[in-house]
């Protein structure tokens, strides 16, 4: 089965997007566990950046190796792209700066000052930012009534979980601001990755931007913390390998889904990240959760169904107009 057929088929698109969301949702408790295993305090910002840098540099190298094994052009060191080398280098660097460097520069600070649940919930705003940025960058991305309704349903699910994590009160601290900025850069990076994937191979692009962004995080972290500020044991190494794997697999799947589908059609799946993050944080970190999480999940699923139904109807109408 060709990649395009799988990622455009409703089942293939759904499975890929849900797996990516599950992997990203598991990152919240995994990172918190990593902080504990490596003794990284909430105020140790530079150590957090080094930890993040190791993760994404390793993830990028994983993807580059995988691409080299499955793509003859990549194995020869000459990816099948049409852009000039200098222009290609700028495009990869720009994506690395936004999607990896800035997003996770903010994310690792925010998560260290927050719970895994709250980090997962606020990350759900990535969907909102992604749809807004897509509309600003591409006038073909429209906010139809169906998409707007689905977005509102999903966002309502995130709000309900947020309201019921602290006695119906929302507090906004430095950590929350960093997480919101991370969601903004994440949504922006997702749309930019979709734009670049039109004429750059997804695995080639994703691997290089992650490795470059990860190296940047290591450099700024090592400036104060040193290149190897941690005491590694088997558990922490395995955790780092898992974080690198989930990054490589999650971004690859998501960028493929984004390449072959409209932003409005797939953005709603990002609302599953906070749901998975809340459930996994409750399980792995022992953080408290309640029945409102199930209400949130129901709204998220409803939003996904509404958005996808709207997108299918929109595509059908466009096909009819072309045929007439």
PDB file of C-alpha atoms in Angstrom:
ATOM      1  CA  UNK A   1       0.000   0.000   0.000  1.00  0.00           C
ATOM      2  CA  UNK A   2       1.400   3.383  -0.979  1.00  0.00           C
ATOM      3  CA  UNK A   3       1.986   5.915   1.780  1.00  0.00           C
ATOM      4  CA  UNK A   4      -0.395   8.440   0.243  1.00  0.00           C
ATOM      5  CA  UNK A   5      -3.226   5.904   0.067  1.00  0.00           C
ATOM      6  CA  UNK A   6      -2.762   4.910   3.726  1.00  0.00           C
ATOM      7  CA  UNK A   7      -2.527   8.433   5.102  1.00  0.00           C
ATOM      8  CA  UNK A   8      -5.489   9.706   3.067  1.00  0.00           C
ATOM      9  CA  UNK A   9      -7.717   6.708   3.814  1.00  0.00           C
ATOM     10  CA  UNK A  10     -10.038   7.449   6.775  1.00  0.00           C
ATOM     11  CA  UNK A  11      -8.814   4.398   8.705  1.00  0.00           C
ATOM     12  CA  UNK A  12      -5.141   5.003   7.979  1.00  0.00           C
ATOM     13  CA  UNK A  13      -5.369   8.694   8.762  1.00  0.00           C
ATOM     14  CA  UNK A  14      -7.244   8.053  12.020  1.00  0.00           C
ATOM     15  CA  UNK A  15      -4.944   5.278  13.238  1.00  0.00           C
ATOM     16  CA  UNK A  16      -1.816   7.292  12.430  1.00  0.00           C
ATOM     17  CA  UNK A  17      -3.085  10.482  14.073  1.00  0.00           C
ATOM     18  CA  UNK A  18      -4.313   8.662  17.193  1.00  0.00           C
ATOM     19  CA  UNK A  19      -0.998   6.783  17.598  1.00  0.00           C
ATOM     20  CA  UNK A  20       0.913  10.074  17.237  1.00  0.00           C
ATOM     21  CA  UNK A  21      -1.338  11.700  19.856  1.00  0.00           C
ATOM     22  CA  UNK A  22      -0.885   8.713  22.204  1.00  0.00           C
ATOM     23  CA  UNK A  23       2.895   8.889  21.880  1.00  0.00           C
ATOM     24  CA  UNK A  24       2.914  12.646  22.530  1.00  0.00           C
ATOM     25  CA  UNK A  25       0.526  12.224  25.460  1.00  0.00           C
ATOM     26  CA  UNK A  26       2.886   9.696  27.040  1.00  0.00           C
ATOM     27  CA  UNK A  27       5.720  12.240  26.854  1.00  0.00           C
ATOM     28  CA  UNK A  28       4.311  14.288  29.774  1.00  0.00           C
ATOM     29  CA  UNK A  29       4.663  11.597  32.461  1.00  0.00           C
ATOM     30  CA  UNK A  30       7.831  10.222  30.833  1.00  0.00           C
ATOM     31  CA  UNK A  31       9.563  13.607  31.060  1.00  0.00           C
ATOM     32  CA  UNK A  32       8.441  14.074  34.672  1.00  0.00           C
ATOM     33  CA  UNK A  33       9.810  10.624  35.511  1.00  0.00           C
ATOM     34  CA  UNK A  34      13.017  11.549  33.688  1.00  0.00           C
ATOM     35  CA  UNK A  35      13.396  14.682  35.833  1.00  0.00           C
ATOM     36  CA  UNK A  36      13.094  12.515  38.939  1.00  0.00           C
ATOM     37  CA  UNK A  37      15.464   9.801  37.704  1.00  0.00           C
ATOM     38  CA  UNK A  38      18.172  12.309  36.735  1.00  0.00           C
ATOM     39  CA  UNK A  39      17.634  14.630  39.694  1.00  0.00           C
ATOM     40  CA  UNK A  40      16.683  17.640  37.553  1.00  0.00           C
ATOM     41  CA  UNK A  41      15.125  20.329  39.745  1.00  0.00           C
ATOM     42  CA  UNK A  42      12.391  22.688  38.548  1.00  0.00           C
ATOM     43  CA  UNK A  43      14.792  25.633  38.621  1.00  0.00           C
ATOM     44  CA  UNK A  44      17.558  23.776  36.727  1.00  0.00           C
ATOM     45  CA  UNK A  45      16.554  25.241  33.372  1.00  0.00           C
ATOM     46  CA  UNK A  46      19.821  24.568  31.562  1.00  0.00           C
ATOM     47  CA  UNK A  47      19.827  20.920  32.614  1.00  0.00           C
ATOM     48  CA  UNK A  48      16.279  20.619  31.288  1.00  0.00           C
ATOM     49  CA  UNK A  49      17.420  21.964  27.915  1.00  0.00           C
ATOM     50  CA  UNK A  50      20.350  19.540  27.763  1.00  0.00           C
ATOM     51  CA  UNK A  51      17.964  16.671  28.563  1.00  0.00           C
ATOM     52  CA  UNK A  52      15.603  17.849  25.809  1.00  0.00           C
ATOM     53  CA  UNK A  53      18.495  18.263  23.400  1.00  0.00           C
ATOM     54  CA  UNK A  54      19.722  14.711  23.947  1.00  0.00           C
ATOM     55  CA  UNK A  55      16.209  13.462  23.251  1.00  0.00           C
ATOM     56  CA  UNK A  56      15.715  15.282  19.966  1.00  0.00           C
ATOM     57  CA  UNK A  57      19.240  14.854  18.675  1.00  0.00           C
ATOM     58  CA  UNK A  58      18.905  11.102  19.229  1.00  0.00           C
ATOM     59  CA  UNK A  59      15.420  11.083  17.671  1.00  0.00           C
ATOM     60  CA  UNK A  60      16.706  12.927  14.615  1.00  0.00           C
ATOM     61  CA  UNK A  61      19.578  10.470  14.213  1.00  0.00           C
ATOM     62  CA  UNK A  62      17.102   7.578  14.491  1.00  0.00           C
ATOM     63  CA  UNK A  63      15.007   9.037  11.684  1.00  0.00           C
ATOM     64  CA  UNK A  64      17.996   9.800   9.498  1.00  0.00           C
ATOM     65  CA  UNK A  65      19.206   6.205   9.880  1.00  0.00           C
ATOM     66  CA  UNK A  66      15.737   4.851   9.127  1.00  0.00           C
ATOM     67  CA  UNK A  67      15.401   7.062   6.062  1.00  0.00           C
ATOM     68  CA  UNK A  68      18.812   5.918   4.864  1.00  0.00           C
ATOM     69  CA  UNK A  69      17.672   2.281   5.097  1.00  0.00           C
ATOM     70  CA  UNK A  70      14.440   2.711   3.147  1.00  0.00           C
ATOM     71  CA  UNK A  71      15.305   5.420   0.664  1.00  0.00           C
ATOM     72  CA  UNK A  72      18.010   4.873  -1.927  1.00  0.00           C
ATOM     73  CA  UNK A  73      18.411   8.572  -2.597  1.00  0.00           C
ATOM     74  CA  UNK A  74      18.882   9.376   1.084  1.00  0.00           C
ATOM     75  CA  UNK A  75      21.349   6.505   1.433  1.00  0.00           C
ATOM     76  CA  UNK A  76      23.430   8.035  -1.345  1.00  0.00           C
ATOM     77  CA  UNK A  77      23.410  11.368   0.487  1.00  0.00           C
ATOM     78  CA  UNK A  78      21.428  13.052  -2.301  1.00  0.00           C
ATOM     79  CA  UNK A  79      17.765  13.331  -1.331  1.00  0.00           C
ATOM     80  CA  UNK A  80      15.354  13.690  -4.202  1.00  0.00           C
ATOM     81  CA  UNK A  81      14.589  17.390  -3.835  1.00  0.00           C
ATOM     82  CA  UNK A  82      14.460  20.208  -6.317  1.00  0.00           C
ATOM     83  CA  UNK A  83      15.393  23.146  -4.103  1.00  0.00           C
ATOM     84  CA  UNK A  84      18.905  24.591  -4.132  1.00  0.00           C
ATOM     85  CA  UNK A  85      21.162  23.422  -1.255  1.00  0.00           C
ATOM     86  CA  UNK A  86      21.331  26.865   0.370  1.00  0.00           C
ATOM     87  CA  UNK A  87      17.594  27.344   0.183  1.00  0.00           C
ATOM     88  CA  UNK A  88      16.990  23.811   1.482  1.00  0.00           C
ATOM     89  CA  UNK A  89      19.332  24.414   4.401  1.00  0.00           C
ATOM     90  CA  UNK A  90      17.414  27.568   5.331  1.00  0.00           C
ATOM     91  CA  UNK A  91      14.075  25.755   5.195  1.00  0.00           C
ATOM     92  CA  UNK A  92      15.293  22.924   7.433  1.00  0.00           C
ATOM     93  CA  UNK A  93      16.870  25.400   9.867  1.00  0.00           C
ATOM     94  CA  UNK A  94      13.723  27.517  10.053  1.00  0.00           C
ATOM     95  CA  UNK A  95      11.578  24.474  10.795  1.00  0.00           C
ATOM     96  CA  UNK A  96      14.077  23.194  13.382  1.00  0.00           C
ATOM     97  CA  UNK A  97      14.081  26.584  15.110  1.00  0.00           C
ATOM     98  CA  UNK A  98      10.282  26.708  15.424  1.00  0.00           C
ATOM     99  CA  UNK A  99       9.097  23.098  15.704  1.00  0.00           C
ATOM    100  CA  UNK A 100      11.874  21.713  17.901  1.00  0.00           C
ATOM    101  CA  UNK A 101      14.037  24.460  19.416  1.00  0.00           C
ATOM    102  CA  UNK A 102      11.451  27.084  20.450  1.00  0.00           C
ATOM    103  CA  UNK A 103       8.633  24.629  21.122  1.00  0.00           C
ATOM    104  CA  UNK A 104      10.632  22.473  23.525  1.00  0.00           C
ATOM    105  CA  UNK A 105      12.697  25.299  24.955  1.00  0.00           C
ATOM    106  CA  UNK A 106       9.394  26.518  26.409  1.00  0.00           C
ATOM    107  CA  UNK A 107       7.836  23.102  26.983  1.00  0.00           C
ATOM    108  CA  UNK A 108      10.539  21.673  29.240  1.00  0.00           C
ATOM    109  CA  UNK A 109      10.518  24.779  31.442  1.00  0.00           C
ATOM    110  CA  UNK A 110       6.729  24.793  31.633  1.00  0.00           C
ATOM    111  CA  UNK A 111       6.428  21.105  32.468  1.00  0.00           C
ATOM    112  CA  UNK A 112       9.015  21.375  35.252  1.00  0.00           C
ATOM    113  CA  UNK A 113       6.803  24.000  36.922  1.00  0.00           C
ATOM    114  CA  UNK A 114       3.545  22.124  36.369  1.00  0.00           C
ATOM    115  CA  UNK A 115       1.969  18.707  36.776  1.00  0.00           C
ATOM    116  CA  UNK A 116       1.882  16.154  33.988  1.00  0.00           C
ATOM    117  CA  UNK A 117      -1.883  16.553  33.749  1.00  0.00           C
ATOM    118  CA  UNK A 118      -1.823  20.328  33.462  1.00  0.00           C
ATOM    119  CA  UNK A 119       0.988  20.163  30.916  1.00  0.00           C
ATOM    120  CA  UNK A 120      -1.024  17.736  28.818  1.00  0.00           C
ATOM    121  CA  UNK A 121      -4.180  19.839  29.053  1.00  0.00           C
ATOM    122  CA  UNK A 122      -2.570  23.121  28.020  1.00  0.00           C
ATOM    123  CA  UNK A 123      -0.790  21.342  25.164  1.00  0.00           C
ATOM    124  CA  UNK A 124      -4.254  20.756  23.701  1.00  0.00           C
ATOM    125  CA  UNK A 125      -4.192  24.408  22.642  1.00  0.00           C
ATOM    126  CA  UNK A 126      -1.805  23.327  19.872  1.00  0.00           C
ATOM    127  CA  UNK A 127      -4.858  22.384  17.815  1.00  0.00           C
ATOM    128  CA  UNK A 128      -6.330  25.876  18.113  1.00  0.00           C
ATOM    129  CA  UNK A 129      -3.076  27.579  17.178  1.00  0.00           C
ATOM    130  CA  UNK A 130      -2.529  25.168  14.294  1.00  0.00           C
ATOM    131  CA  UNK A 131      -5.880  25.941  12.699  1.00  0.00           C
ATOM    132  CA  UNK A 132      -5.438  29.705  13.140  1.00  0.00           C
ATOM    133  CA  UNK A 133      -1.903  29.690  11.701  1.00  0.00           C
ATOM    134  CA  UNK A 134      -3.058  27.530   8.794  1.00  0.00           C
ATOM    135  CA  UNK A 135      -5.786  30.042   7.995  1.00  0.00           C
ATOM    136  CA  UNK A 136      -3.268  32.904   8.076  1.00  0.00           C
ATOM    137  CA  UNK A 137      -0.764  31.075   5.849  1.00  0.00           C
ATOM    138  CA  UNK A 138      -3.199  29.472   3.412  1.00  0.00           C
ATOM    139  CA  UNK A 139      -6.444  31.128   2.393  1.00  0.00           C
ATOM    140  CA  UNK A 140      -7.698  27.765   1.138  1.00  0.00           C
ATOM    141  CA  UNK A 141      -7.975  26.627   4.766  1.00  0.00           C
ATOM    142  CA  UNK A 142     -11.435  27.802   5.729  1.00  0.00           C
ATOM    143  CA  UNK A 143     -13.329  27.803   9.023  1.00  0.00           C
ATOM    144  CA  UNK A 144     -16.566  26.123   7.967  1.00  0.00           C
ATOM    145  CA  UNK A 145     -19.432  25.911  10.476  1.00  0.00           C
ATOM    146  CA  UNK A 146     -18.725  22.200  10.969  1.00  0.00           C
ATOM    147  CA  UNK A 147     -15.033  22.726  11.655  1.00  0.00           C
ATOM    148  CA  UNK A 148     -15.794  25.598  13.996  1.00  0.00           C
ATOM    149  CA  UNK A 149     -18.313  23.489  15.912  1.00  0.00           C
ATOM    150  CA  UNK A 150     -15.873  20.596  16.166  1.00  0.00           C
ATOM    151  CA  UNK A 151     -13.122  22.918  17.344  1.00  0.00           C
ATOM    152  CA  UNK A 152     -15.407  24.391  19.991  1.00  0.00           C
ATOM    153  CA  UNK A 153     -16.414  20.925  21.218  1.00  0.00           C
ATOM    154  CA  UNK A 154     -12.829  19.798  21.508  1.00  0.00           C
ATOM    155  CA  UNK A 155     -11.695  23.010  23.151  1.00  0.00           C
ATOM    156  CA  UNK A 156     -14.606  22.750  25.580  1.00  0.00           C
ATOM    157  CA  UNK A 157     -13.267  19.353  26.579  1.00  0.00           C
ATOM    158  CA  UNK A 158      -9.887  20.877  27.372  1.00  0.00           C
ATOM    159  CA  UNK A 159     -11.507  23.736  29.332  1.00  0.00           C
ATOM    160  CA  UNK A 160     -13.627  21.333  31.382  1.00  0.00           C
ATOM    161  CA  UNK A 161     -10.583  19.316  32.421  1.00  0.00           C
ATOM    162  CA  UNK A 162      -8.726  22.538  33.257  1.00  0.00           C
ATOM    163  CA  UNK A 163     -11.573  23.928  35.372  1.00  0.00           C
ATOM    164  CA  UNK A 164     -11.826  20.723  37.357  1.00  0.00           C
ATOM    165  CA  UNK A 165      -8.171  20.255  38.210  1.00  0.00           C
ATOM    166  CA  UNK A 166      -8.072  22.864  40.924  1.00  0.00           C
ATOM    167  CA  UNK A 167     -11.470  23.525  42.425  1.00  0.00           C
ATOM    168  CA  UNK A 168     -12.952  25.290  39.410  1.00  0.00           C
ATOM    169  CA  UNK A 169     -10.178  27.899  39.421  1.00  0.00           C
ATOM    170  CA  UNK A 170      -7.642  28.589  36.702  1.00  0.00           C
ATOM    171  CA  UNK A 171      -4.265  29.954  37.778  1.00  0.00           C
ATOM    172  CA  UNK A 172      -1.772  31.271  35.240  1.00  0.00           C
ATOM    173  CA  UNK A 173       1.884  31.153  36.243  1.00  0.00           C
ATOM    174  CA  UNK A 174       5.220  31.256  34.431  1.00  0.00           C
ATOM    175  CA  UNK A 175       5.000  27.543  33.759  1.00  0.00           C
ATOM    176  CA  UNK A 176       1.557  27.926  32.194  1.00  0.00           C
ATOM    177  CA  UNK A 177       2.757  30.790  29.989  1.00  0.00           C
ATOM    178  CA  UNK A 178       5.674  28.666  28.785  1.00  0.00           C
ATOM    179  CA  UNK A 179       3.339  25.775  27.991  1.00  0.00           C
ATOM    180  CA  UNK A 180       1.016  28.086  26.042  1.00  0.00           C
ATOM    181  CA  UNK A 181       3.972  29.464  24.072  1.00  0.00           C
ATOM    182  CA  UNK A 182       5.069  25.891  23.421  1.00  0.00           C
ATOM    183  CA  UNK A 183       1.614  25.105  22.021  1.00  0.00           C
ATOM    184  CA  UNK A 184       1.820  28.191  19.804  1.00  0.00           C
ATOM    185  CA  UNK A 185       5.212  27.198  18.384  1.00  0.00           C
ATOM    186  CA  UNK A 186       3.987  23.614  18.027  1.00  0.00           C
ATOM    187  CA  UNK A 187       0.962  24.620  15.969  1.00  0.00           C
ATOM    188  CA  UNK A 188       3.063  26.971  13.857  1.00  0.00           C
ATOM    189  CA  UNK A 189       5.692  24.291  13.324  1.00  0.00           C
ATOM    190  CA  UNK A 190       3.116  21.696  12.282  1.00  0.00           C
ATOM    191  CA  UNK A 191       1.718  23.956   9.581  1.00  0.00           C
ATOM    192  CA  UNK A 192       5.201  24.929   8.416  1.00  0.00           C
ATOM    193  CA  UNK A 193       6.218  21.247   8.255  1.00  0.00           C
ATOM    194  CA  UNK A 194       3.186  20.535   6.077  1.00  0.00           C
ATOM    195  CA  UNK A 195       4.184  23.374   3.766  1.00  0.00           C
ATOM    196  CA  UNK A 196       7.803  22.191   3.465  1.00  0.00           C
ATOM    197  CA  UNK A 197       6.769  18.544   2.950  1.00  0.00           C
ATOM    198  CA  UNK A 198       5.190  19.459  -0.375  1.00  0.00           C
ATOM    199  CA  UNK A 199       8.576  19.120  -2.086  1.00  0.00           C
ATOM    200  CA  UNK A 200      10.884  17.733   0.642  1.00  0.00           C
ATOM    201  CA  UNK A 201      10.756  14.068   1.784  1.00  0.00           C
ATOM    202  CA  UNK A 202       9.034  13.887   5.179  1.00  0.00           C
ATOM    203  CA  UNK A 203      11.482  11.519   6.882  1.00  0.00           C
ATOM    204  CA  UNK A 204      14.470  13.387   5.458  1.00  0.00           C
ATOM    205  CA  UNK A 205      13.063  16.727   6.601  1.00  0.00           C
ATOM    206  CA  UNK A 206      11.863  15.582  10.031  1.00  0.00           C
ATOM    207  CA  UNK A 207      15.069  13.782  10.944  1.00  0.00           C
ATOM    208  CA  UNK A 208      17.297  16.715  10.083  1.00  0.00           C
ATOM    209  CA  UNK A 209      15.172  19.383  11.698  1.00  0.00           C
ATOM    210  CA  UNK A 210      14.897  17.382  14.930  1.00  0.00           C
ATOM    211  CA  UNK A 211      18.641  16.689  15.068  1.00  0.00           C
ATOM    212  CA  UNK A 212      19.445  20.332  14.377  1.00  0.00           C
ATOM    213  CA  UNK A 213      16.932  21.639  16.911  1.00  0.00           C
ATOM    214  CA  UNK A 214      18.122  19.122  19.505  1.00  0.00           C
ATOM    215  CA  UNK A 215      21.737  20.157  19.012  1.00  0.00           C
ATOM    216  CA  UNK A 216      20.713  23.793  19.522  1.00  0.00           C
ATOM    217  CA  UNK A 217      19.040  22.893  22.824  1.00  0.00           C
ATOM    218  CA  UNK A 218      22.159  21.053  23.983  1.00  0.00           C
ATOM    219  CA  UNK A 219      24.382  24.021  23.121  1.00  0.00           C
ATOM    220  CA  UNK A 220      22.403  26.617  25.095  1.00  0.00           C
ATOM    221  CA  UNK A 221      21.939  24.202  28.000  1.00  0.00           C
ATOM    222  CA  UNK A 222      25.599  23.171  28.093  1.00  0.00           C
ATOM    223  CA  UNK A 223      26.587  26.838  28.327  1.00  0.00           C
ATOM    224  CA  UNK A 224      25.716  26.728  32.044  1.00  0.00           C
ATOM    225  CA  UNK A 225      25.108  23.067  32.898  1.00  0.00           C
ATOM    226  CA  UNK A 226      27.912  21.389  30.932  1.00  0.00           C
ATOM    227  CA  UNK A 227      27.660  18.804  28.192  1.00  0.00           C
ATOM    228  CA  UNK A 228      26.986  15.845  30.499  1.00  0.00           C
ATOM    229  CA  UNK A 229      25.491  17.015  33.816  1.00  0.00           C
ATOM    230  CA  UNK A 230      23.646  13.754  34.548  1.00  0.00           C
ATOM    231  CA  UNK A 231      24.414  10.429  36.202  1.00  0.00           C
ATOM    232  CA  UNK A 232      22.990   7.815  33.872  1.00  0.00           C
ATOM    233  CA  UNK A 233      21.742   4.371  34.870  1.00  0.00           C
ATOM    234  CA  UNK A 234      19.816   1.704  32.981  1.00  0.00           C
ATOM    235  CA  UNK A 235      16.393   3.160  33.821  1.00  0.00           C
ATOM    236  CA  UNK A 236      17.272   6.705  32.743  1.00  0.00           C
ATOM    237  CA  UNK A 237      18.934   5.514  29.513  1.00  0.00           C
ATOM    238  CA  UNK A 238      15.893   3.413  28.607  1.00  0.00           C
ATOM    239  CA  UNK A 239      13.656   6.394  29.357  1.00  0.00           C
ATOM    240  CA  UNK A 240      15.729   8.636  27.089  1.00  0.00           C
ATOM    241  CA  UNK A 241      15.566   6.042  24.313  1.00  0.00           C
ATOM    242  CA  UNK A 242      11.782   5.872  24.670  1.00  0.00           C
ATOM    243  CA  UNK A 243      11.441   9.656  24.555  1.00  0.00           C
ATOM    244  CA  UNK A 244      13.616   9.753  21.439  1.00  0.00           C
ATOM    245  CA  UNK A 245      11.558   6.987  19.832  1.00  0.00           C
ATOM    246  CA  UNK A 246       8.215   8.628  20.575  1.00  0.00           C
ATOM    247  CA  UNK A 247       9.508  11.888  19.119  1.00  0.00           C
ATOM    248  CA  UNK A 248      10.767  10.227  15.954  1.00  0.00           C
ATOM    249  CA  UNK A 249       7.652   8.102  15.472  1.00  0.00           C
ATOM    250  CA  UNK A 250       5.157  10.765  16.563  1.00  0.00           C
ATOM    251  CA  UNK A 251       6.516  13.577  14.403  1.00  0.00           C
ATOM    252  CA  UNK A 252       6.963  11.277  11.398  1.00  0.00           C
ATOM    253  CA  UNK A 253       3.398   9.986  11.580  1.00  0.00           C
ATOM    254  CA  UNK A 254       1.957  13.440  12.194  1.00  0.00           C
ATOM    255  CA  UNK A 255       3.936  15.125   9.432  1.00  0.00           C
ATOM    256  CA  UNK A 256       2.817  12.407   6.999  1.00  0.00           C
ATOM    257  CA  UNK A 257      -0.811  12.913   8.042  1.00  0.00           C
ATOM    258  CA  UNK A 258      -0.398  16.673   7.659  1.00  0.00           C
ATOM    259  CA  UNK A 259       1.217  16.293   4.244  1.00  0.00           C
ATOM    260  CA  UNK A 260      -1.694  14.407   2.681  1.00  0.00           C
ATOM    261  CA  UNK A 261      -4.671  16.013   4.461  1.00  0.00           C
ATOM    262  CA  UNK A 262      -5.992  19.495   5.121  1.00  0.00           C
ATOM    263  CA  UNK A 263      -5.075  21.088   8.437  1.00  0.00           C
ATOM    264  CA  UNK A 264      -8.688  21.544   9.450  1.00  0.00           C
ATOM    265  CA  UNK A 265      -9.416  17.868   8.879  1.00  0.00           C
ATOM    266  CA  UNK A 266      -6.691  16.525  11.166  1.00  0.00           C
ATOM    267  CA  UNK A 267      -6.179  19.269  13.758  1.00  0.00           C
ATOM    268  CA  UNK A 268      -8.906  17.917  16.013  1.00  0.00           C
ATOM    269  CA  UNK A 269      -6.844  14.812  16.728  1.00  0.00           C
ATOM    270  CA  UNK A 270      -4.453  17.020  18.696  1.00  0.00           C
ATOM    271  CA  UNK A 271      -7.162  17.310  21.327  1.00  0.00           C
ATOM    272  CA  UNK A 272      -6.492  13.647  22.149  1.00  0.00           C
ATOM    273  CA  UNK A 273      -3.035  14.571  23.464  1.00  0.00           C
ATOM    274  CA  UNK A 274      -4.342  16.119  26.708  1.00  0.00           C
ATOM    275  CA  UNK A 275      -6.750  13.230  27.215  1.00  0.00           C
ATOM    276  CA  UNK A 276      -3.997  10.634  26.845  1.00  0.00           C
ATOM    277  CA  UNK A 277      -1.669  12.815  28.893  1.00  0.00           C
ATOM    278  CA  UNK A 278      -4.165  13.088  31.763  1.00  0.00           C
ATOM    279  CA  UNK A 279      -4.889   9.358  31.820  1.00  0.00           C
ATOM    280  CA  UNK A 280      -1.228   8.348  31.633  1.00  0.00           C
ATOM    281  CA  UNK A 281      -0.203  10.929  34.249  1.00  0.00           C
ATOM    282  CA  UNK A 282      -2.848   9.540  36.593  1.00  0.00           C
ATOM    283  CA  UNK A 283      -1.577   6.019  35.978  1.00  0.00           C
ATOM    284  CA  UNK A 284       2.200   6.553  35.943  1.00  0.00           C
ATOM    285  CA  UNK A 285       2.581   9.573  38.241  1.00  0.00           C
ATOM    286  CA  UNK A 286      -0.322   8.912  40.582  1.00  0.00           C
ATOM    287  CA  UNK A 287      -1.840  12.343  39.894  1.00  0.00           C
ATOM    288  CA  UNK A 288      -5.494  12.742  40.816  1.00  0.00           C
ATOM    289  CA  UNK A 289      -8.183  12.745  38.157  1.00  0.00           C
ATOM    290  CA  UNK A 290     -11.985  12.600  38.232  1.00  0.00           C
ATOM    291  CA  UNK A 291     -15.070  11.839  36.174  1.00  0.00           C
ATOM    292  CA  UNK A 292     -14.742  15.131  34.288  1.00  0.00           C
ATOM    293  CA  UNK A 293     -11.899  13.541  32.333  1.00  0.00           C
ATOM    294  CA  UNK A 294     -14.453  11.181  30.781  1.00  0.00           C
ATOM    295  CA  UNK A 295     -16.679  14.142  29.918  1.00  0.00           C
ATOM    296  CA  UNK A 296     -13.687  15.781  28.257  1.00  0.00           C
ATOM    297  CA  UNK A 297     -12.943  12.609  26.292  1.00  0.00           C
ATOM    298  CA  UNK A 298     -16.540  12.470  25.052  1.00  0.00           C
ATOM    299  CA  UNK A 299     -16.394  16.070  23.835  1.00  0.00           C
ATOM    300  CA  UNK A 300     -13.060  15.462  22.115  1.00  0.00           C
ATOM    301  CA  UNK A 301     -14.350  12.402  20.279  1.00  0.00           C
ATOM    302  CA  UNK A 302     -17.491  14.303  19.288  1.00  0.00           C
ATOM    303  CA  UNK A 303     -15.354  17.142  17.974  1.00  0.00           C
ATOM    304  CA  UNK A 304     -13.251  14.758  15.892  1.00  0.00           C
ATOM    305  CA  UNK A 305     -16.359  13.207  14.345  1.00  0.00           C
ATOM    306  CA  UNK A 306     -17.889  16.600  13.546  1.00  0.00           C
ATOM    307  CA  UNK A 307     -14.700  17.966  11.966  1.00  0.00           C
ATOM    308  CA  UNK A 308     -14.080  14.896   9.843  1.00  0.00           C
ATOM    309  CA  UNK A 309     -17.690  14.721   8.728  1.00  0.00           C
ATOM    310  CA  UNK A 310     -17.507  18.390   7.772  1.00  0.00           C
ATOM    311  CA  UNK A 311     -14.246  17.835   5.891  1.00  0.00           C
ATOM    312  CA  UNK A 312     -15.680  14.876   3.952  1.00  0.00           C
ATOM    313  CA  UNK A 313     -18.771  16.880   3.018  1.00  0.00           C
ATOM    314  CA  UNK A 314     -16.600  19.830   1.959  1.00  0.00           C
ATOM    315  CA  UNK A 315     -14.439  17.579  -0.224  1.00  0.00           C
ATOM    316  CA  UNK A 316     -17.528  16.007  -1.797  1.00  0.00           C
ATOM    317  CA  UNK A 317     -18.949  19.432  -2.643  1.00  0.00           C
ATOM    318  CA  UNK A 318     -15.624  20.488  -4.177  1.00  0.00           C
ATOM    319  CA  UNK A 319     -15.574  17.348  -6.330  1.00  0.00           C
ATOM    320  CA  UNK A 320     -19.108  18.027  -7.517  1.00  0.00           C
ATOM    321  CA  UNK A 321     -18.239  21.624  -8.401  1.00  0.00           C
ATOM    322  CA  UNK A 322     -15.229  20.505 -10.430  1.00  0.00           C
ATOM    323  CA  UNK A 323     -17.291  17.924 -12.292  1.00  0.00           C
ATOM    324  CA  UNK A 324     -20.064  20.388 -13.160  1.00  0.00           C
TER     325      UNK A 324
END
